[in-house]
Amino acid sequence: MAKTDEVIRVPFLMKMEYRYALGAYASRFFQELKDHGRLFGIRCPECERVYIPPRPVCGICFVETGEWVPVSDEGVLVGATVVRLPFIDPMTGERRPVPYGMGIIRLDGASTAMYHFVDETDDAKLKVGRRVKARIRANRKGNMRDIECFELVD
Amino acid sequence: MPQKVAIIGTGQTKHAAKRTDVNIRELVNEAVTRALIDAEVQLDEIDAIMIGNMEPFEGFMFPEHWAVEGWGGYLKPSVKFNTGGTVGTTTIAASYYYIAAGIYDTVLAIGFEKQSDGHTQTAITTVGDPVWERTMMAGAVGNFALMASTFIAEGGVTDEHAAKVAVKARHNGARNVNAHLQMPDLKVEDVMKSELLSWPVRKLDMCPQSDGAVAVVLTADHLAKKRCARPAWIRAVTTAHEQQYMGDSPKRLAVMRSQTAASRRLYKMVGITNPRKELDVAEIYEVASWAELAMYQNLGFCEPGEAGKLIDEGVTLMGGELPVNPSGGVLCTNPIGATAMIRVAEAALQVMGKAGEHQVPNVKTALATGYGGNAWTDAMILSASF
Ligand SMILES: [Zn+2]
């Protein structure tokens, strides 16, 4: 048998589809977002943190949450970057066009933050501490993309 | 009384971007063979095998199927772990618990990843919650960039500090034969001029993607003393988890709550009150230069806001008061399922006096950490005596 140094690699492409059940708390959050374009968090009765995503239990106090509270569609950037590295968009399987802005946003009235797109690609403008406002889509489907992105407001 | 546990041997592959010369079983076998030789242990002395791997990267559900061919696991008990970036330290922690509990005496722990077989950045997307986070995921780079931006806003660190950390890692890695990246001549300005991936993170601020495997032989004290002149004793192990969503701790990189909690608990277990003075070396899981700076603070090597000063003063360089990652760290070598276990193996090499060109003199106490999952921390102390 001939000895070979040739390296053989076998390609394999896999497409898998998932359908995640949201559960009661996320369902209520997205129903409210879809029907009225409003954002809600849920408050822990002990530490009074207001959580987005809403959840049945405060992980820090380990007590049941329960009180739904409206939060603003405006907030502040606690993290910000312009992504320049091409990256496969998990929703489409296609390469996401670069550059695009991203932020960690703490909405007014919430204790936690969320990751979302920010409509700004200038590194000098997209800075921690800047105020942002959610751009909510007119046609909503009940998912995170009902918030199209955030935009700088001040 | 728990059994005392020691590391008596380690083995690593030559880590590289693409090890297409071997398949996954052959890659792992390289590390296993080296670990068994290093420990002077026969396969039939191994009571059980613990396997660490991140399956989504290779797209293979049961890597433990390969146990027989790759690491001699025929009819032996074996357990698989998959905890993200921490998987390698989690696998060591589990091995430690099994031996400490008296269930097994000698355990072979293995960590591996062959990233060139799969698509890393896409697999990392599945770390994000599918409903709340995945749509917006931007891979490890985007995530670390967001976190670094928060850290910069807290004050005390600049891109020059980050570049110094990146250079330190590559200079150390150049003295480690197993390290993937070998860049002995890298300069601070090279890092600061490298491609901007996502502000403030530049290409040379990030770890590479590597193929590699590591294996560690752990054993109970009655065997360790007989088998090894200078074992690395595992003095204490702990692990701490964060809340579930990425935004739950808005300042995740500046204030790594799990890292602060785990390290303080660990220091208390062994009576360390001043880690900078009492640790002789640290092998920490720094995926980006910026993360290492944040970890200086969160692991208690300096006060908050003084991480930049620590690298400026050379405290963490080879020859400094507390050398951090003499191996070159994750910034030189990142086969994810192996990466955290490499930290432990390297800390053990330092304690055993077997680190060769990258040996720190007279190491008695070493810290090893894992970081990943959703901002989880594993941490352990290795020492020359127990
Ligand atoms: Zn609470």
Coordinates of C-alpha atoms and ligand atoms in Angstrom, one line a residue, chain A residues 44-49 51 58-63, ligand 1:
Chain A
C44 CA -38.1 41.2 42.6
P45 CA -40.0 42.0 45.8
E46 CA -36.9 41.6 47.9
C47 CA -34.0 43.4 46.1
E48 CA -36.3 45.5 43.9
R49 CA -34.2 44.8 40.8
Y51 CA -35.4 42.3 35.2
C58 CA -34.7 36.4 41.0
G59 CA -31.5 34.5 40.8
I60 CA -29.8 36.6 43.4
C61 CA -32.5 36.5 46.1
F62 CA -34.1 33.2 45.0
V63 CA -37.6 34.5 45.6
Ligands
ZN1 ZN -33.9 39.9 44.2

